[in-house]
Coordinates of N, CA, C and O in Angstrom, one line a residue:
M81 N -14.6 10.9 -8.9 CA -13.6 11.1 -9.9 C -12.4 10.1 -9.7 O -12.1 9.7 -8.6
G82 N -11.7 9.8 -10.8 CA -10.6 8.9 -10.7 C -10.0 8.7 -12.1 O -10.6 9.1 -13.1
V83 N -8.9 8.0 -12.1 CA -8.2 7.6 -13.3 C -7.8 6.1 -13.2 O -7.7 5.6 -12.1
A84 N -7.6 5.5 -14.4 CA -7.3 4.1 -14.4 C -6.2 3.8 -15.4 O -6.1 4.6 -16.4
A85 N -5.5 2.7 -15.2 CA -4.5 2.3 -16.2 C -4.3 0.8 -16.1 O -4.6 0.2 -15.0
V86 N -4.0 0.2 -17.2 CA -3.7 -1.3 -17.2 C -2.2 -1.4 -17.2 O -1.5 -0.9 -18.0
L87 N -1.7 -2.2 -16.2 CA -0.3 -2.3 -16.0 C 0.1 -3.8 -16.3 O -0.7 -4.7 -16.0
R88 N 1.3 -4.0 -16.8 CA 1.8 -5.3 -17.0 C 3.2 -5.3 -16.3 O 4.2 -5.2 -17.0
P89 N 3.3 -5.5 -15.0 CA 4.5 -5.3 -14.3 C 5.6 -6.4 -14.5 O 6.7 -6.2 -14.2
G90 N 5.2 -7.5 -15.0 CA 6.2 -8.6 -15.3 C 6.9 -9.1 -14.0 O 8.1 -9.4 -14.1
V91 N 6.2 -9.1 -12.9 CA 6.7 -9.7 -11.7 C 6.1 -11.1 -11.4 O 5.0 -11.4 -12.0
P92 N 6.7 -11.9 -10.6 CA 6.1 -13.2 -10.3 C 4.7 -13.0 -9.7 O 4.4 -12.0 -9.0
M93 N 3.8 -13.9 -9.9 CA 2.4 -13.8 -9.5 C 2.3 -13.5 -8.0 O 1.5 -12.7 -7.6
G94 N 3.2 -14.0 -7.2 CA 3.1 -13.8 -5.7 C 3.5 -12.3 -5.4 O 3.3 -12.0 -4.2
F95 N 4.0 -11.6 -6.3 CA 4.3 -10.2 -6.0 C 3.3 -9.2 -6.5 O 3.4 -8.0 -6.2
I96 N 2.2 -9.7 -7.2 CA 1.2 -8.8 -7.7 C 0.5 -8.0 -6.6 O 0.1 -6.8 -6.8
D97 N 0.4 -8.6 -5.4 CA -0.2 -7.9 -4.2 C 0.6 -6.6 -3.9 O 0.1 -5.7 -3.2
G98 N 1.8 -6.5 -4.3 CA 2.6 -5.3 -4.1 C 2.2 -4.1 -4.9 O 2.5 -2.9 -4.6
V99 N 1.6 -4.3 -6.0 CA 1.2 -3.2 -7.0 C 0.5 -2.1 -6.3 O 0.9 -0.9 -6.5
P100 N -0.6 -2.3 -5.5 CA -1.3 -1.1 -5.0 C -0.5 -0.3 -4.0 O -0.6 0.9 -3.9
F101 N 0.4 -1.0 -3.2 CA 1.3 -0.3 -2.3 C 2.2 0.6 -3.1 O 2.4 1.8 -2.7
V102 N 2.8 0.1 -4.1 CA 3.8 0.8 -4.9 C 3.1 2.0 -5.7 O 3.6 3.1 -5.8
A103 N 1.9 1.7 -6.2 CA 1.2 2.7 -6.9 C 0.8 3.9 -6.0 O 0.9 5.0 -6.4
A104 N 0.4 3.5 -4.8 CA 0.1 4.6 -3.8 C 1.3 5.4 -3.5 O 1.2 6.6 -3.3
L105 N 2.4 4.8 -3.3 CA 3.7 5.5 -3.1 C 4.0 6.5 -4.2 O 4.3 7.7 -3.9
G106 N 3.9 6.0 -5.4 CA 4.1 6.9 -6.6 C 3.1 8.1 -6.7 O 3.5 9.2 -6.9
A107 N 1.9 7.8 -6.4 CA 0.8 8.8 -6.5 C 1.1 9.8 -5.4 O 1.0 11.0 -5.6
A108 N 1.4 9.3 -4.2 CA 1.7 10.2 -3.0 C 2.8 11.2 -3.3 O 2.8 12.4 -3.0
E109 N 3.9 10.6 -3.9 CA 5.0 11.5 -4.2 C 4.7 12.6 -5.2 O 5.1 13.7 -5.1
A110 N 3.9 12.2 -6.2 CA 3.4 13.2 -7.2 C 2.5 14.3 -6.6 O 2.5 15.4 -7.1
M111 N 1.7 13.9 -5.6 CA 0.8 14.8 -5.0 C 1.4 15.6 -3.9 O 0.7 16.4 -3.2
G112 N 2.6 15.3 -3.5 CA 3.2 15.9 -2.4 C 2.5 15.5 -1.1 O 2.3 16.3 -0.2
A113 N 2.1 14.2 -1.0 CA 1.3 13.7 0.1 C 2.0 12.6 0.7 O 3.2 12.3 0.5
R114 N 1.3 11.8 1.5 CA 1.8 10.7 2.3 C 0.9 9.5 2.0 O -0.1 9.6 1.3
V115 N 1.4 8.3 2.4 CA 0.5 7.1 2.3 C -0.1 6.7 3.6 O 0.5 7.0 4.7
A116 N -1.2 6.1 3.6 CA -1.9 5.6 4.7 C -2.0 4.1 4.4 O -2.6 3.7 3.4
W117 N -1.5 3.2 5.3 CA -1.6 1.8 5.1 C -3.0 1.3 4.9 O -3.9 1.8 5.6
P118 N -3.3 0.4 4.0 CA -2.3 -0.1 3.1 C -2.0 0.7 1.8 O -0.9 0.8 1.4
H119 N -3.0 1.2 1.1 CA -2.7 1.9 -0.1 C -3.6 3.0 -0.4 O -4.3 3.1 -1.4
D120 N -3.6 4.0 0.6 CA -4.4 5.2 0.4 C -3.3 6.4 0.3 O -2.2 6.2 0.9
V121 N -3.8 7.4 -0.3 CA -3.0 8.7 -0.3 C -3.6 9.7 0.5 O -4.9 9.9 0.4
V122 N -2.9 10.3 1.5 CA -3.5 11.3 2.4 C -2.6 12.5 2.5 O -1.4 12.4 2.2
G123 N -3.2 13.6 2.9 CA -2.4 14.8 3.2 C -1.7 14.7 4.5 O -1.9 13.8 5.2
E124 N -0.8 15.7 4.8 CA -0.1 15.7 6.0 C -1.1 15.7 7.2 O -0.7 15.3 8.3
D125 N -2.3 16.2 7.0 CA -3.3 16.2 8.1 C -4.1 14.9 8.2 O -5.0 14.8 9.0
G126 N -3.7 14.0 7.3 CA -4.4 12.7 7.4 C -5.7 12.7 6.5 O -6.4 11.6 6.4
K127 N -6.0 13.8 5.9 CA -7.3 13.8 5.1 C -7.1 13.0 3.9 O -6.1 13.1 3.1
P128 N -8.0 12.1 3.6 CA -7.9 11.2 2.4 C -7.9 12.0 1.1 O -8.7 12.9 0.9
L129 N -7.0 11.7 0.2 CA -6.9 12.3 -1.1 C -7.2 11.4 -2.2 O -7.8 11.7 -3.2
A130 N -6.8 10.1 -2.1 CA -7.1 9.1 -3.1 C -6.9 7.7 -2.5 O -6.2 7.5 -1.5
H131 N -7.5 6.8 -3.2 CA -7.4 5.3 -2.8 C -7.0 4.6 -4.1 O -7.5 4.8 -5.2
V132 N -6.0 3.6 -3.9 CA -5.6 2.8 -5.0 C -6.4 1.5 -4.9 O -6.3 0.8 -3.9
A133 N -7.1 1.1 -6.0 CA -7.8 -0.2 -6.1 C -7.2 -0.9 -7.3 O -7.0 -0.3 -8.4
T134 N -6.9 -2.2 -7.1 CA -6.4 -3.0 -8.2 C -7.2 -4.3 -8.4 O -7.8 -4.8 -7.4
R135 N -7.1 -4.8 -9.6 CA -7.7 -6.1 -9.9 C -6.7 -6.7 -10.9 O -6.3 -6.1 -11.9
A136 N -6.3 -8.0 -10.6 CA -5.3 -8.7 -11.4 C -6.1 -9.7 -12.3 O -7.2 -10.2 -12.0
G137 N -5.5 -9.9 -13.5 CA -6.1 -10.9 -14.4 C -5.0 -11.5 -15.3 O -3.8 -11.1 -15.1
Y138 N -5.4 -12.3 -16.2 CA -4.5 -13.0 -17.1 C -5.1 -13.1 -18.4 O -6.3 -13.4 -18.5
D139 N -4.4 -12.7 -19.5 CA -4.9 -12.8 -20.8 C -3.8 -13.4 -21.7 O -2.8 -13.9 -21.2
D140 N -4.0 -13.3 -23.0 CA -3.0 -13.8 -24.0 C -1.6 -13.2 -23.9 O -0.6 -13.9 -24.2
E141 N -1.5 -12.0 -23.3 CA -0.3 -11.4 -23.1 C 0.4 -11.6 -21.8 O 1.5 -11.2 -21.5
G142 N -0.4 -12.3 -20.9 CA 0.2 -12.6 -19.6 C -0.6 -11.9 -18.5 O -1.8 -11.5 -18.6
I143 N 0.0 -11.7 -17.3 CA -0.6 -11.1 -16.2 C -0.7 -9.6 -16.4 O 0.2 -9.0 -16.9
Y144 N -1.9 -9.1 -16.0 CA -2.1 -7.6 -16.0 C -2.7 -7.2 -14.7 O -3.3 -8.0 -14.0
V145 N -2.6 -5.9 -14.4 CA -3.3 -5.4 -13.2 C -4.0 -4.1 -13.7 O -3.4 -3.2 -14.3
T146 N -5.3 -4.0 -13.4 CA -6.0 -2.8 -13.6 C -5.9 -2.0 -12.4 O -6.2 -2.5 -11.3
C147 N -5.3 -0.8 -12.5 CA -5.0 0.0 -11.3 C -5.9 1.3 -11.4 O -5.8 2.0 -12.4
E148 N -6.7 1.5 -10.4 CA -7.5 2.7 -10.4 C -7.1 3.6 -9.2 O -6.9 3.1 -8.1
L149 N -7.0 4.9 -9.5 CA -6.7 5.9 -8.5 C -8.0 6.6 -8.3 O -8.4 7.4 -9.2
E150 N -8.7 6.4 -7.2 CA -10.0 6.9 -6.9 C -9.9 8.1 -6.0 O -9.2 8.1 -5.0
G151 N -10.7 9.1 -6.2 CA -10.8 10.3 -5.3 C -10.8 11.6 -6.1 O -10.3 11.6 -7.2
D152 N -11.3 12.6 -5.5 CA -11.4 13.9 -6.1 C -10.0 14.5 -6.5 O -9.9 15.3 -7.4
A153 N -9.0 14.2 -5.7 CA -7.7 14.7 -5.9 C -6.9 13.9 -6.9 O -5.8 14.3 -7.3
A154 N -7.4 12.7 -7.4 CA -6.7 11.9 -8.3 C -6.7 12.5 -9.7 O -7.8 12.9 -10.1
G155 N -5.6 12.5 -10.3 CA -5.5 13.0 -11.7 C -4.5 12.2 -12.5 O -3.8 11.3 -12.0
E156 N -4.4 12.6 -13.8 CA -3.5 11.9 -14.7 C -2.0 12.0 -14.2 O -1.3 11.0 -14.4
A157 N -1.6 13.1 -13.7 CA -0.2 13.2 -13.2 C 0.1 12.2 -12.1 O 1.1 11.6 -12.1
A158 N -0.8 12.1 -11.2 CA -0.7 11.1 -10.1 C -0.6 9.7 -10.6 O 0.2 8.9 -10.2
M159 N -1.5 9.4 -11.6 CA -1.5 8.1 -12.2 C -0.2 7.8 -13.0 O 0.3 6.7 -12.9
D160 N 0.2 8.8 -13.7 CA 1.5 8.6 -14.5 C 2.6 8.3 -13.5 O 3.5 7.5 -13.8
A161 N 2.6 9.0 -12.3 CA 3.7 8.8 -11.3 C 3.5 7.4 -10.7 O 4.5 6.7 -10.5
A162 N 2.3 6.9 -10.5 CA 2.0 5.6 -10.0 C 2.5 4.5 -10.9 O 3.2 3.6 -10.5
V163 N 2.2 4.7 -12.2 CA 2.7 3.8 -13.3 C 4.2 3.7 -13.3 O 4.8 2.7 -13.4
A164 N 4.8 4.9 -13.3 CA 6.3 5.0 -13.4 C 6.9 4.3 -12.1 O 7.9 3.6 -12.3
R165 N 6.3 4.5 -11.0 CA 6.8 3.9 -9.8 C 6.7 2.3 -9.8 O 7.6 1.6 -9.4
V166 N 5.6 1.9 -10.4 CA 5.4 0.4 -10.5 C 6.4 -0.2 -11.5 O 6.9 -1.2 -11.3
D167 N 6.6 0.5 -12.6 CA 7.6 0.1 -13.6 C 9.0 0.0 -13.0 O 9.7 -1.0 -13.2
A168 N 9.4 1.0 -12.2 CA 10.7 1.0 -11.6 C 10.8 -0.1 -10.6 O 11.8 -0.8 -10.5
W169 N 9.7 -0.4 -9.8 CA 9.7 -1.5 -8.8 C 9.8 -2.8 -9.6 O 10.6 -3.7 -9.1
A170 N 9.1 -3.0 -10.7 CA 9.1 -4.2 -11.4 C 10.5 -4.5 -11.9 O 11.0 -5.6 -11.9
A171 N 11.2 -3.4 -12.3 CA 12.6 -3.6 -12.8 C 13.5 -4.0 -11.7 O 14.4 -4.9 -11.9
K172 N 13.3 -3.5 -10.5 CA 14.1 -3.9 -9.3 C 13.9 -5.4 -9.0 O 14.8 -6.1 -8.7
V173 N 12.6 -5.8 -9.1 CA 12.3 -7.2 -8.8 C 12.9 -8.1 -9.8 O 13.5 -9.1 -9.5
A174 N 12.9 -7.7 -11.1 CA 13.5 -8.5 -12.2 C 15.0 -8.5 -12.0 O 15.6 -9.5 -12.4
A175 N 15.6 -7.5 -11.4 CA 17.0 -7.5 -11.2 C 17.5 -8.3 -10.0 O 18.7 -8.4 -9.8
G176 N 16.5 -8.8 -9.3 CA 17.0 -9.7 -8.2 C 16.4 -9.4 -6.8 O 16.7 -10.1 -5.9
S177 N 15.5 -8.4 -6.7 CA 14.9 -8.1 -5.4 C 13.7 -9.0 -5.2 O 12.5 -8.6 -5.5
K178 N 13.9 -10.2 -4.8 CA 12.9 -11.2 -4.7 C 12.6 -11.7 -3.3 O 11.9 -12.7 -3.1
A179 N 13.0 -11.0 -2.3 CA 12.7 -11.4 -0.9 C 11.2 -11.3 -0.6 O 10.8 -12.1 0.2
G180 N 10.5 -10.5 -1.2 CA 9.1 -10.3 -1.0 C 8.6 -9.2 -1.8 O 9.4 -8.4 -2.3
P181 N 7.3 -9.0 -2.0 CA 6.8 -8.0 -3.0 C 7.2 -6.6 -2.6 O 7.4 -5.8 -3.5
L182 N 7.4 -6.2 -1.4 CA 7.7 -4.9 -1.0 C 9.1 -4.6 -0.6 O 9.5 -3.5 -0.2
A183 N 10.0 -5.6 -0.7 CA 11.4 -5.5 -0.3 C 12.1 -4.3 -1.0 O 12.8 -3.6 -0.4
A184 N 11.8 -4.1 -2.3 CA 12.5 -3.1 -3.0 C 12.1 -1.7 -2.7 O 12.8 -0.7 -3.0
V185 N 10.9 -1.5 -2.0 CA 10.4 -0.2 -1.7 C 10.1 0.0 -0.2 O 9.6 1.0 0.2
L186 N 10.4 -1.0 0.6 CA 10.0 -1.0 2.0 C 10.4 0.3 2.8 O 9.6 0.9 3.5
E187 N 11.7 0.6 2.6 CA 12.2 1.8 3.4 C 11.5 3.1 2.9 O 11.1 3.9 3.8
E188 N 11.3 3.2 1.6 CA 10.6 4.4 1.1 C 9.1 4.5 1.6 O 8.6 5.5 2.0
Y189 N 8.5 3.3 1.5 CA 7.1 3.2 2.0 C 7.0 3.6 3.5 O 6.1 4.3 3.9
F190 N 7.9 3.0 4.3 CA 7.9 3.2 5.7 C 8.0 4.7 6.0 O 7.3 5.3 6.8
D191 N 9.0 5.4 5.3 CA 9.2 6.8 5.5 C 8.0 7.7 5.0 O 7.7 8.7 5.6
A192 N 7.2 7.2 4.0 CA 6.1 7.9 3.5 C 4.8 7.7 4.3 O 3.8 8.4 4.1
C193 N 4.8 6.7 5.1 CA 3.6 6.3 5.8 C 3.3 7.3 7.0 O 4.1 7.4 7.9
L194 N 2.2 8.0 6.9 CA 1.9 9.1 7.8 C 1.9 8.6 9.3 O 2.3 9.3 10.2
L195 N 1.3 7.5 9.5 CA 1.0 7.1 10.9 C 2.2 6.2 11.5 O 2.1 5.8 12.7
M196 N 3.2 6.0 10.8 CA 4.3 5.2 11.3 C 4.9 5.8 12.5 O 5.2 7.0 12.6
G197 N 5.0 5.0 13.6 CA 5.5 5.5 14.9 C 4.5 6.3 15.7 O 4.9 6.9 16.7
K198 N 3.3 6.3 15.3 CA 2.2 7.1 16.0 C 1.2 6.2 16.6 O 1.0 5.1 16.1
P199 N 0.4 6.7 17.6 CA -0.7 5.9 18.2 C -1.8 5.7 17.2 O -2.2 6.6 16.5
V200 N -2.2 4.4 17.1 CA -3.3 4.0 16.2 C -4.3 3.1 16.9 O -4.0 2.5 17.9
A201 N -5.5 3.0 16.3 CA -6.5 2.0 16.7 C -6.5 1.0 15.5 O -6.5 1.4 14.3
V202 N -6.5 -0.3 15.8 CA -6.7 -1.3 14.8 C -8.2 -1.5 14.7 O -8.9 -1.9 15.6
V203 N -8.8 -1.2 13.5 CA -10.2 -1.3 13.3 C -10.6 -2.5 12.4 O -10.1 -2.5 11.3
R204 N -11.4 -3.3 12.9 CA -11.9 -4.5 12.2 C -12.8 -4.0 11.0 O -13.3 -2.9 11.0
N205 N -13.0 -4.9 10.1 CA -13.8 -4.6 8.9 C -15.2 -4.2 9.2 O -15.9 -3.5 8.5
D206 N -15.7 -4.6 10.4 CA -17.1 -4.3 10.8 C -17.1 -3.0 11.6 O -18.2 -2.6 12.0
G207 N -16.0 -2.3 11.7 CA -15.9 -1.0 12.3 C -15.6 -1.0 13.8 O -15.4 0.1 14.4
T208 N -15.5 -2.1 14.4 CA -15.2 -2.2 15.8 C -13.6 -2.1 16.0 O -12.9 -2.6 15.2
V209 N -13.2 -1.6 17.1 CA -11.8 -1.5 17.4 C -11.3 -2.8 18.1 O -11.9 -3.2 19.1
A210 N -10.3 -3.3 17.5 CA -9.7 -4.6 17.9 C -8.7 -4.3 19.0 O -8.6 -5.1 20.0
C211 N -7.9 -3.3 18.9 CA -6.9 -3.0 19.8 C -6.3 -1.6 19.5 O -6.6 -1.0 18.5
K212 N -5.4 -1.2 20.4 CA -4.8 0.1 20.3 C -3.3 0.0 20.6 O -2.9 -0.9 21.4
G213 N -2.5 0.8 19.9 CA -1.1 0.8 20.1 C -0.3 1.8 19.2 O -0.9 2.8 18.8
T214 N 0.9 1.5 18.9 CA 1.7 2.3 18.1 C 2.1 1.6 16.8 O 2.5 0.4 16.9
L215 N 1.9 2.2 15.7 CA 2.2 1.6 14.4 C 3.8 1.5 14.4 O 4.4 2.5 14.3
A216 N 4.3 0.3 14.4 CA 5.7 0.1 14.6 C 6.5 -0.3 13.4 O 7.7 -0.2 13.4
G217 N 5.8 -0.9 12.4 CA 6.6 -1.3 11.3 C 5.7 -2.0 10.2 O 4.5 -2.2 10.4
M218 N 6.4 -2.4 9.1 CA 5.7 -3.1 8.1 C 6.7 -4.1 7.5 O 7.9 -3.8 7.4
D219 N 6.2 -5.3 7.1 CA 7.1 -6.3 6.5 C 7.1 -6.3 5.0 O 6.3 -5.6 4.4
I220 N 7.9 -7.2 4.4 CA 8.0 -7.2 2.9 C 6.7 -7.8 2.3 O 6.6 -7.7 1.0
W221 N 5.8 -8.3 3.0 CA 4.5 -8.8 2.5 C 3.4 -7.8 2.7 O 2.2 -8.1 2.3
G222 N 3.6 -6.6 3.3 CA 2.6 -5.6 3.5 C 1.9 -5.7 4.8 O 0.9 -4.9 5.0
R223 N 2.3 -6.6 5.7 CA 1.6 -6.6 7.0 C 2.3 -5.6 7.9 O 3.5 -5.4 7.9
V224 N 1.4 -4.9 8.7 CA 2.0 -4.0 9.7 C 2.0 -4.6 11.1 O 1.3 -5.5 11.4
T225 N 3.0 -4.1 11.9 CA 3.1 -4.5 13.3 C 2.6 -3.3 14.1 O 3.1 -2.2 13.9
V226 N 1.7 -3.6 15.0 CA 1.3 -2.6 16.0 C 1.7 -3.0 17.3 O 1.5 -4.1 17.8
K227 N 2.5 -2.2 18.0 CA 3.0 -2.4 19.4 C 1.9 -2.0 20.3 O 1.5 -0.9 20.4
L228 N 1.3 -3.0 20.9 CA 0.1 -2.8 21.8 C 0.5 -2.2 23.1 O 1.7 -2.2 23.5
V229 N -0.5 -1.6 23.8 CA -0.2 -0.9 25.0 C 0.4 -1.8 26.1 O 1.1 -1.3 27.0
D230 N 0.1 -3.1 26.0 CA 0.6 -4.0 27.0 C 1.9 -4.6 26.6 O 2.5 -5.5 27.3
G231 N 2.5 -4.1 25.5 CA 3.9 -4.5 25.1 C 3.9 -5.6 24.1 O 4.9 -5.9 23.5
R232 N 2.8 -6.3 23.8 CA 2.7 -7.4 22.8 C 2.7 -6.7 21.4 O 2.4 -5.5 21.3
D233 N 3.0 -7.5 20.4 CA 2.9 -7.1 19.0 C 1.7 -7.7 18.4 O 1.4 -8.9 18.6
A234 N 1.0 -7.0 17.5 CA -0.1 -7.5 16.7 C 0.3 -7.3 15.3 O 0.7 -6.2 14.9
E235 N 0.3 -8.4 14.5 CA 0.5 -8.3 13.0 C -0.8 -8.2 12.3 O -1.6 -9.1 12.6
I236 N -1.0 -7.3 11.5 CA -2.2 -7.1 10.8 C -1.9 -7.1 9.3 O -1.1 -6.4 8.7
A237 N -2.7 -8.0 8.6 CA -2.6 -8.1 7.1 C -3.6 -7.2 6.4 O -4.7 -7.0 7.0
P238 N -3.3 -6.7 5.2 CA -4.3 -5.9 4.5 C -5.5 -6.8 4.3 O -5.4 -8.0 4.1
G239 N -6.6 -6.2 4.4 CA -7.9 -6.9 4.3 C -8.4 -7.5 5.6 O -9.6 -7.8 5.8
Q240 N -7.5 -7.6 6.6 CA -7.9 -8.1 7.9 C -8.5 -7.0 8.8 O -9.4 -7.2 9.5
A241 N -7.9 -5.8 8.7 CA -8.3 -4.7 9.5 C -7.6 -3.4 8.9 O -6.9 -3.5 7.9
S242 N -7.9 -2.3 9.4 CA -7.3 -1.0 9.0 C -6.7 -0.4 10.3 O -7.0 -0.8 11.4
V243 N -5.9 0.6 10.1 CA -5.4 1.4 11.2 C -5.8 2.8 11.1 O -5.8 3.4 10.0
R244 N -6.2 3.4 12.2 CA -6.7 4.8 12.2 C -5.9 5.5 13.3 O -5.6 5.0 14.3
A245 N -5.7 6.8 13.1 CA -5.0 7.6 14.1 C -5.9 7.7 15.3 O -7.1 7.8 15.2
L246 N -5.2 7.7 16.5 CA -5.9 8.0 17.7 C -5.9 9.4 18.1 O -5.1 10.2 17.7

């Protein structure tokens, strides 16, 4: 089950990658849930509730993003909240928040992220564990920092790996 919407956020092309993060934040707020990096919606227990998938394109009207909220818990109210959150984010970007795609919502996303400050495993796309540490932060481009057990930092970009609770 899932719902979809076509968004026209009116942000610079380099900011389009922020849409799924912001949509997940809006859906999580509507569902009384949390986010799991990069753009999943989870319960307080970490149980997956929904996943945000996006595809960007360009047509006669300009840039658009097809946003899908996938999962049994996904519904119209959550999608409406995701769309409203993306619209508000786009307005902030238009008003001057241009440091990076997530600068306008970084603090809120950080606070909503269930595993922030907790022990995690960094899991490669093939399912193997790359390293373990503490999820320590996220930057304005959506990359997370994991403080490794040996004290070094590992920066992980979306698509490179995922983080899972230990």
